[in-house]
Coordinates of C-alpha atoms in Angstrom, one line a residue:
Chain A
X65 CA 183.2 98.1 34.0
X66 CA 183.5 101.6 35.7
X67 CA 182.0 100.2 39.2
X68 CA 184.4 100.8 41.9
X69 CA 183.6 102.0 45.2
X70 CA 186.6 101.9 47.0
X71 CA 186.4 101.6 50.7
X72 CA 187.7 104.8 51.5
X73 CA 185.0 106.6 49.2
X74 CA 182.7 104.3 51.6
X75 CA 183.7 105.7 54.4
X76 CA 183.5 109.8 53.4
X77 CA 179.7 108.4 52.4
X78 CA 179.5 107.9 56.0
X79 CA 179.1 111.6 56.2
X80 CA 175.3 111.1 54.6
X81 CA 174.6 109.6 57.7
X82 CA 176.2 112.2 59.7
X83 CA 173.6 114.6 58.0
X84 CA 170.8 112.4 58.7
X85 CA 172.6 112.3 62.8
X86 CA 172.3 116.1 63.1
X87 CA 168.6 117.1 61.9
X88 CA 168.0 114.1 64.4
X89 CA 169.8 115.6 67.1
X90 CA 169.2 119.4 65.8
X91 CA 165.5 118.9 65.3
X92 CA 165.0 116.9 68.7
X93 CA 163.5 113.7 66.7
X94 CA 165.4 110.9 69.1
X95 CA 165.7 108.8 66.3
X96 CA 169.9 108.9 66.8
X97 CA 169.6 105.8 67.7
X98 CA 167.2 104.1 65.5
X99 CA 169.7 105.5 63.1
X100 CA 172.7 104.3 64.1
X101 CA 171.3 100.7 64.5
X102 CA 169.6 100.7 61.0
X103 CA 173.4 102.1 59.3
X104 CA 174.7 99.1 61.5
X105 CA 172.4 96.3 60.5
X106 CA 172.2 97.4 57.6
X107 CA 176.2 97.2 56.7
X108 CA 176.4 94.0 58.7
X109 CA 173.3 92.2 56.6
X110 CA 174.7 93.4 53.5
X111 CA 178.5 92.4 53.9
X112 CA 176.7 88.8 55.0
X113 CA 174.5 88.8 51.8
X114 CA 177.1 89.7 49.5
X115 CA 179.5 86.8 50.4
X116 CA 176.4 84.6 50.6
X117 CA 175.5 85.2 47.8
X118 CA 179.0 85.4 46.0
X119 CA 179.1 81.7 47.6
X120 CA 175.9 80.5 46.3
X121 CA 176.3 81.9 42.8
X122 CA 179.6 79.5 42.6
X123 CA 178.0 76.5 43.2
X124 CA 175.1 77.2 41.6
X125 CA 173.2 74.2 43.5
X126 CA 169.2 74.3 43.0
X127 CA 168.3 73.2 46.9
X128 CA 171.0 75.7 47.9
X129 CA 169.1 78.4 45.9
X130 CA 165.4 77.1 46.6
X131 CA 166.6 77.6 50.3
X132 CA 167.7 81.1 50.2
X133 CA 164.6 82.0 48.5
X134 CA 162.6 80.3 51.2
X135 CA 164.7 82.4 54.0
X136 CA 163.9 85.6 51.7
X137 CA 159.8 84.8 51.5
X138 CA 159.4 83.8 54.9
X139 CA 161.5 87.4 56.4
X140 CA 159.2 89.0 54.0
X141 CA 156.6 86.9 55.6
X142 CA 158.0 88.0 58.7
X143 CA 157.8 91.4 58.4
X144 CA 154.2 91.8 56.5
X145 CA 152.8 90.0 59.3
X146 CA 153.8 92.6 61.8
X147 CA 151.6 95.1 60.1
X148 CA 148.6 93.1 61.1
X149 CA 148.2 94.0 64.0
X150 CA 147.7 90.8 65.9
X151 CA 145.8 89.1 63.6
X152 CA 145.4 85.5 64.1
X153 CA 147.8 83.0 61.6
X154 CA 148.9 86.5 59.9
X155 CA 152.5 85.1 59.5
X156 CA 151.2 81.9 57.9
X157 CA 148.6 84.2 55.7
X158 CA 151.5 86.5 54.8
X159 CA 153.6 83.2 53.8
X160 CA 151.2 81.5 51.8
X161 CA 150.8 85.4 49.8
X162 CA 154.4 86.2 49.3
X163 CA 155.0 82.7 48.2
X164 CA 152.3 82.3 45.4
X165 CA 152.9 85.9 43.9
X166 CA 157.1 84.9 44.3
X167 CA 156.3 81.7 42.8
X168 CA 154.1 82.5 40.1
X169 CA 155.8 85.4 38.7
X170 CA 159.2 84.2 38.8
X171 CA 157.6 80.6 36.9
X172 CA 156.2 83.3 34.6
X173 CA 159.5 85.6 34.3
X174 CA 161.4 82.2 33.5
X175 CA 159.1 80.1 31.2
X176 CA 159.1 83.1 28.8
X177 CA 162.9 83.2 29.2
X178 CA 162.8 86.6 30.7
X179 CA 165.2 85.3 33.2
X180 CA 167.7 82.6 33.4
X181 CA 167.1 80.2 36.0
X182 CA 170.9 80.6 37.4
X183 CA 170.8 81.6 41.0
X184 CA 172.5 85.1 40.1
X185 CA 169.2 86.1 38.0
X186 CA 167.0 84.3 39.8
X187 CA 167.6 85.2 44.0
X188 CA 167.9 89.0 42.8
X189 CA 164.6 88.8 41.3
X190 CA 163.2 86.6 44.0
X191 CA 164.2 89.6 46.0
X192 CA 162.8 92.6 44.1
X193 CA 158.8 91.2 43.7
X194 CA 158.8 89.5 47.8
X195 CA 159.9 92.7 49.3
X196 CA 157.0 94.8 47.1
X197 CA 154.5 91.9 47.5
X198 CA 155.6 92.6 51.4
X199 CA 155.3 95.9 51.0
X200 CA 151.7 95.7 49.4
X201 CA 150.5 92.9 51.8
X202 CA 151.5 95.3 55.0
X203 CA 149.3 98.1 53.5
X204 CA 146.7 95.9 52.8
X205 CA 146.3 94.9 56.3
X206 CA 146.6 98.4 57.7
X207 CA 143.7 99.2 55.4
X208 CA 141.7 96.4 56.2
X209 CA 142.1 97.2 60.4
X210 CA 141.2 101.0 59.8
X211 CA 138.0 100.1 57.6
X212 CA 136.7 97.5 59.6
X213 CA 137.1 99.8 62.4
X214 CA 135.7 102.8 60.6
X215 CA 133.1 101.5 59.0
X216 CA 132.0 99.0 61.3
X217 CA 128.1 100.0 61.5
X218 CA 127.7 99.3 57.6
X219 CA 129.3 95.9 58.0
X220 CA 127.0 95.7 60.9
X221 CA 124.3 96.3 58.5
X222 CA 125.1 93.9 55.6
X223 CA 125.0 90.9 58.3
X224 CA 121.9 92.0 59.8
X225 CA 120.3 91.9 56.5
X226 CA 121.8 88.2 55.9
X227 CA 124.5 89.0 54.0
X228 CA 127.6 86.5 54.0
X229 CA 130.5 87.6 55.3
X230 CA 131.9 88.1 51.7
X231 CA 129.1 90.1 51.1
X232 CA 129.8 92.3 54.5
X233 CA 133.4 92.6 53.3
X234 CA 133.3 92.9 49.9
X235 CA 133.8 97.1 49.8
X236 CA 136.5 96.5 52.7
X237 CA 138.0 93.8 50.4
X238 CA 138.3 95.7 47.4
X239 CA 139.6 99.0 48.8
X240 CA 142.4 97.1 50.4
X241 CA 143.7 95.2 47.9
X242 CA 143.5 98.6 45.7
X243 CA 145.4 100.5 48.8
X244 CA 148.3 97.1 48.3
X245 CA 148.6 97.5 44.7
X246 CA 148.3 101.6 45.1
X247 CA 152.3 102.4 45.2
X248 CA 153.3 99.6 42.5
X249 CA 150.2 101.6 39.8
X250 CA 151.9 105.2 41.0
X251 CA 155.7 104.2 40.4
X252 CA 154.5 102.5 36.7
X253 CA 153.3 105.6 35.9
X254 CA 156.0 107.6 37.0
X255 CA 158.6 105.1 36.0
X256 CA 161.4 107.2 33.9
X257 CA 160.2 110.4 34.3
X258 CA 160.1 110.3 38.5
X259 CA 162.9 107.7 39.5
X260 CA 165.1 105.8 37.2
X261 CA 164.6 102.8 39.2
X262 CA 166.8 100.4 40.9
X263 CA 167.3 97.9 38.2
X264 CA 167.5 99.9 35.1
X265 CA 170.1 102.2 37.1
X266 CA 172.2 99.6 38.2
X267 CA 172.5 97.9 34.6
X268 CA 173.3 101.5 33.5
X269 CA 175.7 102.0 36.2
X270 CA 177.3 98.0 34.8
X271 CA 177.7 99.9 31.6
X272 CA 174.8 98.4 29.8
X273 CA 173.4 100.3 27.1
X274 CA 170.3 102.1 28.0
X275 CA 167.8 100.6 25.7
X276 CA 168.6 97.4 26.4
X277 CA 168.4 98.9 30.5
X278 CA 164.6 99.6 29.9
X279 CA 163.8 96.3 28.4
X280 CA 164.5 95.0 32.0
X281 CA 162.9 97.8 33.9
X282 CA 159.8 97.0 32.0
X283 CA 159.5 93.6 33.0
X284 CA 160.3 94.6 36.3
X285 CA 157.0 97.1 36.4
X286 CA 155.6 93.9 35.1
X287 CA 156.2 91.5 37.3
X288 CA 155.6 94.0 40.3
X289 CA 151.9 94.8 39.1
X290 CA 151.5 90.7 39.1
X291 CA 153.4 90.1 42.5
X292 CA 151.5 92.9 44.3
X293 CA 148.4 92.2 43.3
X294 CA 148.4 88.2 43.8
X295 CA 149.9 89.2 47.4
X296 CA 147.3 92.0 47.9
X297 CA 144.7 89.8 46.7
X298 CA 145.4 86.3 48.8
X299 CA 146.3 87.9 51.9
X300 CA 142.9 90.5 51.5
X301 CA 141.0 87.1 51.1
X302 CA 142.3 85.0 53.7
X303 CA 142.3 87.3 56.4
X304 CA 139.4 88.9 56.4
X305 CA 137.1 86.0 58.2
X306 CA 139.7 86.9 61.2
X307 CA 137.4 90.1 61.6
X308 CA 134.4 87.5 62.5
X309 CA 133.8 84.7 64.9
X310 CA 132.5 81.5 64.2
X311 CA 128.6 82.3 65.2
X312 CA 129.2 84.5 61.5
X313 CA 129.2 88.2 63.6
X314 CA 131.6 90.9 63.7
X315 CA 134.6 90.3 66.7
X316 CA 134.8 92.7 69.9
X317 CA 130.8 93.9 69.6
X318 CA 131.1 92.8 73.2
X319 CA 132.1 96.3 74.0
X320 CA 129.3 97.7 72.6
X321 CA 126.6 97.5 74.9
Chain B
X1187 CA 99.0 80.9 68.5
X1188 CA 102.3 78.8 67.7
X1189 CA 105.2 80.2 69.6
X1190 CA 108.0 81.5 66.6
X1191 CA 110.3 82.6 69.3
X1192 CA 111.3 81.2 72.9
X1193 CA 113.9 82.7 75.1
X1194 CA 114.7 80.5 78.1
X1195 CA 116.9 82.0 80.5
X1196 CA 118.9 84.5 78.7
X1197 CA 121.8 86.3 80.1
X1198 CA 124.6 88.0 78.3
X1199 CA 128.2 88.8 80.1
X1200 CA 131.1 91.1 79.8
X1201 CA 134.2 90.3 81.6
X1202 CA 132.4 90.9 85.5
X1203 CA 129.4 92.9 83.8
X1204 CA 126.1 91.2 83.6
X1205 CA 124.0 93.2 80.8
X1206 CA 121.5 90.5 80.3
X1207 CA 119.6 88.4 83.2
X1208 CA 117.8 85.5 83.2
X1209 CA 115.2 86.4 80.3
X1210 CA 112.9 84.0 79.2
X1211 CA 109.8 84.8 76.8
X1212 CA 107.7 83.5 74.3
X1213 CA 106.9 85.3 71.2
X1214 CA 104.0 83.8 69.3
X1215 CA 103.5 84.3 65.3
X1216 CA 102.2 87.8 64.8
X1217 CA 102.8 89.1 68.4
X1218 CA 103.3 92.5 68.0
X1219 CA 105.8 93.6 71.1
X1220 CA 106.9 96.8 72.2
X1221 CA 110.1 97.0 74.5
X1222 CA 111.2 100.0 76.4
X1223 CA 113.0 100.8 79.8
X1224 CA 115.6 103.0 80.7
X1225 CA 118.8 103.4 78.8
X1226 CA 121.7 101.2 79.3
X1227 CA 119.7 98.8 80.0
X1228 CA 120.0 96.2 78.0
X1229 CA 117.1 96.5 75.3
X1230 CA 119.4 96.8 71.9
X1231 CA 122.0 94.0 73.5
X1232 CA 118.8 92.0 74.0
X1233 CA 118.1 92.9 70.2
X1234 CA 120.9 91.8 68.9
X1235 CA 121.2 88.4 70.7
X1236 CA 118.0 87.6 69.0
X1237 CA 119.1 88.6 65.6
X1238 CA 122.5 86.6 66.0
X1239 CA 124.6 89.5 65.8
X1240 CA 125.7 88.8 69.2
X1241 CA 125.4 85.7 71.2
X1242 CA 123.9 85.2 74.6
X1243 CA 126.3 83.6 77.4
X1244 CA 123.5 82.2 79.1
X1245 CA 120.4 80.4 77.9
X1246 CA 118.7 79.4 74.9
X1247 CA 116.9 80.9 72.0
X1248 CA 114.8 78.6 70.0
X1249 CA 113.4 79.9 66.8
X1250 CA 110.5 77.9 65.2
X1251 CA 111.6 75.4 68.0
X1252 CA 114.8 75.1 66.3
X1253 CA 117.8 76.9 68.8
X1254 CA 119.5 79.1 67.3
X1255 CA 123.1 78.6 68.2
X1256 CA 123.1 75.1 65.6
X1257 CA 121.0 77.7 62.8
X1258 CA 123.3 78.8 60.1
X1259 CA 123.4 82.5 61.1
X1260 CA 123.0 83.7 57.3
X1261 CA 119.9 82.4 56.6
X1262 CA 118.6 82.9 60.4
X1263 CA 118.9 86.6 59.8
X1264 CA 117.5 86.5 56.5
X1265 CA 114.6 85.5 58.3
X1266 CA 114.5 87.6 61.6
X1267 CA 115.7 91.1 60.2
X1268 CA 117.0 93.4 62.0
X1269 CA 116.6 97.4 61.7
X1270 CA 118.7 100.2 63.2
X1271 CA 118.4 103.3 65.3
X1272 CA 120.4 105.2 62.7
X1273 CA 121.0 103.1 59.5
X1274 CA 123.8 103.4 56.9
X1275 CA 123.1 103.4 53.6
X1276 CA 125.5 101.7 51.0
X1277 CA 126.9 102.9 47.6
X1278 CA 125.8 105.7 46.0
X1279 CA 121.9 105.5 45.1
X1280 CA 118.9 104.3 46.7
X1281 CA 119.1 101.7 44.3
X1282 CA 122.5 100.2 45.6
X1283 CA 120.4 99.6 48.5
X1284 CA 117.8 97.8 47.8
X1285 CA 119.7 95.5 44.8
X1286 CA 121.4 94.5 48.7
X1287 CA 118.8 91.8 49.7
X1288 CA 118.8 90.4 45.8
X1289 CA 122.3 90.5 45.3
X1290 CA 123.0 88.3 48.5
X1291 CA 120.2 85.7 47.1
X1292 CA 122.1 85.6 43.8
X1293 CA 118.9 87.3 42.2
X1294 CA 118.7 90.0 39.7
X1295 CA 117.3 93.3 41.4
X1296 CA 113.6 93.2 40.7
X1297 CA 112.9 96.9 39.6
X1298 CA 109.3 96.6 39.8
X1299 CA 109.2 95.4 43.7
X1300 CA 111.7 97.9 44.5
X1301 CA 109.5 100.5 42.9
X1302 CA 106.0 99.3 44.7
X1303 CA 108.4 99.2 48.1
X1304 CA 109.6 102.9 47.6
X1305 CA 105.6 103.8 47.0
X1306 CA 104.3 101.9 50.0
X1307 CA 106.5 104.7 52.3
X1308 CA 106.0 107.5 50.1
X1309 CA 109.0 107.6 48.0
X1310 CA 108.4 108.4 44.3
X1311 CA 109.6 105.9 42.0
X1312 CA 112.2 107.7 40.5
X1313 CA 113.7 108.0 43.8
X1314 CA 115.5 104.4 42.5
X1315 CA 118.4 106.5 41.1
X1316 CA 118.5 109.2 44.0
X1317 CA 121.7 109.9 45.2
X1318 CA 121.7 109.0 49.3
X1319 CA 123.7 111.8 50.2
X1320 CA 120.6 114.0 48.8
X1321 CA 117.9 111.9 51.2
X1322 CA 116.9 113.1 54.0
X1323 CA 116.9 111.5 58.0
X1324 CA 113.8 110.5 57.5
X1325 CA 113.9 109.5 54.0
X1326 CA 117.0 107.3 54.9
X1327 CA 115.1 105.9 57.5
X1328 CA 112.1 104.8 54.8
X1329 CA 114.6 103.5 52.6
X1330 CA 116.6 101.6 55.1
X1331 CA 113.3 99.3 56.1
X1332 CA 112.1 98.6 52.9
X1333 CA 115.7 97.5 52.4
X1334 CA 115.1 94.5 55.4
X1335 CA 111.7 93.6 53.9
X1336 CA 112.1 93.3 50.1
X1337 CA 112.2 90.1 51.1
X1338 CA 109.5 89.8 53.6
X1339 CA 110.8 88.3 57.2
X1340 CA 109.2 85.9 60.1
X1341 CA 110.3 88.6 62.4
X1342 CA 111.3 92.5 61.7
X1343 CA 113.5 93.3 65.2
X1344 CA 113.1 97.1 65.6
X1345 CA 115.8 99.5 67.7
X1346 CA 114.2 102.3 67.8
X1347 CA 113.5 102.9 64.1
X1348 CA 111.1 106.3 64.4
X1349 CA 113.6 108.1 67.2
X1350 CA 114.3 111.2 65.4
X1351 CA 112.1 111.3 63.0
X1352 CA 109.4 114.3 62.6
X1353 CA 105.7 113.5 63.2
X1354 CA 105.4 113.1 59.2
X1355 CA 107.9 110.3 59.0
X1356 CA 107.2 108.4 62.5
X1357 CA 103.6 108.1 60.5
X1358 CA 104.6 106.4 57.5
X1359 CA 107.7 104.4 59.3
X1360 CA 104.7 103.2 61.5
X1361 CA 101.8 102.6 59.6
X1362 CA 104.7 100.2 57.3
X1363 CA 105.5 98.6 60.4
X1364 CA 101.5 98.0 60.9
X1365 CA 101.1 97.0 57.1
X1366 CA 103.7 94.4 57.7
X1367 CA 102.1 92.9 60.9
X1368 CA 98.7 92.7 59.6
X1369 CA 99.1 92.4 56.1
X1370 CA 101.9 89.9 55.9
X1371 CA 101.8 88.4 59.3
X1372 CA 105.3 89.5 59.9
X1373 CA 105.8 89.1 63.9
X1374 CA 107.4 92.4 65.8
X1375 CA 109.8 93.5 68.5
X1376 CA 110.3 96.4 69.0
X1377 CA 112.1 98.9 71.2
X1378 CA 110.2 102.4 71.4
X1379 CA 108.9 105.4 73.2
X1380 CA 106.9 106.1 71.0
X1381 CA 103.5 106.6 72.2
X1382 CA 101.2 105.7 68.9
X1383 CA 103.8 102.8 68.5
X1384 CA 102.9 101.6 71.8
X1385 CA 99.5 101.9 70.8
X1386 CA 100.0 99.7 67.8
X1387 CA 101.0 96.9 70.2
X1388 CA 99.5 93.6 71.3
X1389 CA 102.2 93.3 74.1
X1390 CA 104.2 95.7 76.2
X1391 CA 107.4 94.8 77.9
X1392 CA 109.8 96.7 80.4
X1393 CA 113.5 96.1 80.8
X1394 CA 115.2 97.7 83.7
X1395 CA 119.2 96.9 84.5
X1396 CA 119.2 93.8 82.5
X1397 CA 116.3 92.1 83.9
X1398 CA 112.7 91.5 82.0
X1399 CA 109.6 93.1 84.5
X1400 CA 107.1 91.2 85.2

């Protein structure tokens, strides 16, 4: 294998983040030191994972790897619900989301043997489709807050003419699970052409022959068109009624007057 | 006649701000009332507590002496309608619109009713696949109410529905509002200024700062 970064080349890398430091200064962002934190944590949580992980891969013990995954899903959890802008049981909504589209495409990924159900294959994967059903969850609720803001008088309308609330949501619905899934439909199309993609490059980078790279990059586009549109889709649908009260009508009219 | 409507003691609330006094009224089948007052105050708010978009923090409303609050609000507004100062239209045609009140019945549009609506305001019929972004105010307007009465209502709630509108259009808004009354016995509340509206009316009412004038 030809992988070997030494920990002095790690250190000259340091000056990328140098380069990042001086637009931030130069350009008066006062991000210097969001930076520095995020090049901190960042080291820190990765020096942890990787002997976690080096750990967990030796004794290969199923409870021991069902409970990293559930530490993974629920910080993806975690995170997705902070995009939701106080909605109520967001966390547990978020949860419920990035564990089905985890769960069901990683049952898929290792029933048609695809993957190996060894905690090295199987916590890597794990990793890849909760972070982009996070990713797709988060926008979904940012969508959803803008529309029901923005298009508040049609929803408005729908109810008044005895429409359910899945009726007075339905366009809201749809757009936003479309806006979730939006980034995961751009990078399979540009897929090769744009980005050589994480997983294909770092089976290249392991010496692996490039055809037999792709073979995993496509399931990967794969299994992150089914995990961010079950996430898109089960967060969209149970968080919606959180725009309503009980008495069926559309939360905060109170201000209107 | 048999009282459809009863408010007893309605008052609505924000935080310290009282919108909505003490209103109590009786609204029998096929009154036709006419609402007006100053604005600000109160008239939609009152409106919309009697079409169970919002809900009164004081008092009861009892529809067909049922109240209101233990109604399933769904069907409750499928049967007292509301209509907007300034509707939106949905989707793309005038067709998406009215395919609205049959789609959330789990019916199949019924073209030829949607056809004899868009006559009854003066809408050709192959206004069906007009695009709404091509109607005008008024035409919206038209097209908007016939959306709340494909299926005909006990009550049509009106906020203001001509406001806006050129002589031409205030005509045929108003003489659909009068078919309804007389013609289907569809009871009416309505907030206006408008004096041949007022007219039409068997009862005249006057809010001023929340509170329902003798």
């Amino acid at each position: 294998m030809n992988l070997d970064v030494n920990n002095w080349s790690l250190t000259l890398a340091m000056l990328l983040v140098m380069i990042a430091l001086w637009i931030g200064y130069r350009e008066k962002l006062g991000i210097d030191r969001e930076i520095i934190i995020g090049v901190i944590r960042a080291v820190i949580q990765l020096f942890v994972v990787g002997y976690l992980l080096k750990y967990i891969f030796k004794v290969n013990n199923v409870i021991l790897t069902l409970a990293m995954l559930l530490i993974i899903i629920f910080n993806a959890s975690w995170n997705a619900q902070k995009r939701s802008n106080g909605m109520t049981n967001a966390l547990l909504i978020s949860f419920v989301a990035i564990l089905v589209s985890t769960g069901v495409t990683l049952g898929v990924l290792i029933l048609s043997g695809a993957i190996k159900l060894i905690p090295s294959q199987v916590i890597p994967i794990s990793g890849m489709i909760a972070s982009n059903s996070m990713v797709a969850i988060g926008l979904s609720y940012r969508s959803m807050n803008t529309q029901f803001r923005d298009q508040r008088q049609s929803v408005l309308e729908r109810l008044a003419l005895g429409g359910s609330l899945r009726d007075a949501s339905i366009g809201i619905l749809r757009e936003s699970i479309k806006t979730g899934m939006a980034p995961t439909i751009d990078s399979a199309k540009t897929v090769g052409i744009v980005s050589l993609p994480g997983m294909m490059s770092g089976l290249i980078f392991a010496g692996v022959d490039p055809v037999h790279a792709i073979k995993y990059q496509i399931m990967v586009t794969f299994m992150l068109l089914s995990a961010t549109s079950l996430g898109s889709v089960i967060a969209c649908y149970m968080a919606y009624r959180n725009f309503y009260n009980s008495r069926k009508q559309l939360k905060d009219l109170a201000s209107e007057k | 006649m048999k009282p459809i409507l009863e408010l007893h003691h309605v008052g609505y609330q924000v935080e310290q701000n009282q919108i909505l006094q003490d209103i109590s009224l009786t609204v029998a089948t096929q009154d036709y009332i006419t609402l007006t007052g100053p604005s600000g105050s109160g008239k939609s708010t009152l409106l919309r507590i009697i079409a169970s978009l919002l809900t009164a923090t004081q008092g009861d409303i009892l529809f067909k002496d049922q109240n209101i609050a233990e109604m399933d609000p769904i069907q409750y507004r499928r049967q007292v309608s509301y209509c907007f100062q300034q509707p939106t239209l949905f989707g793309k045609t005038v067709a998406d619109n009215l395919d609205f009140p049959f789609q959330i019945r789990q019916t199949t549009p019924d073209v030829e009713k949607q056809k004899a609506a868009l006559t009854v305001v003066g809408l050709p019929e192959n206004y069906l696949d007009k695009r709404i972004t091509e109607l005008s105010g008024g035409e919206k307007q038209r097209v908007a109410m016939i959306r709340n009465i494909m299926y005909v209502p006990d009550i049509l709630l009106l906020d203001e529905v001509t406001v806006g509108l050129d002589e031409e259009n205030k005509r045929i808004v108003n003489e659909l509002i009068e078919h309804f009354h007389k013609d289907h016995q569809v009871t009416i509340l309505s907030i206006t200024h408008d004096a041949a509206e007022l007219k039409q009316a068997s009862r005249l009412l006057t809010i001023t700062k929340g509170r329902l004038e003798a």
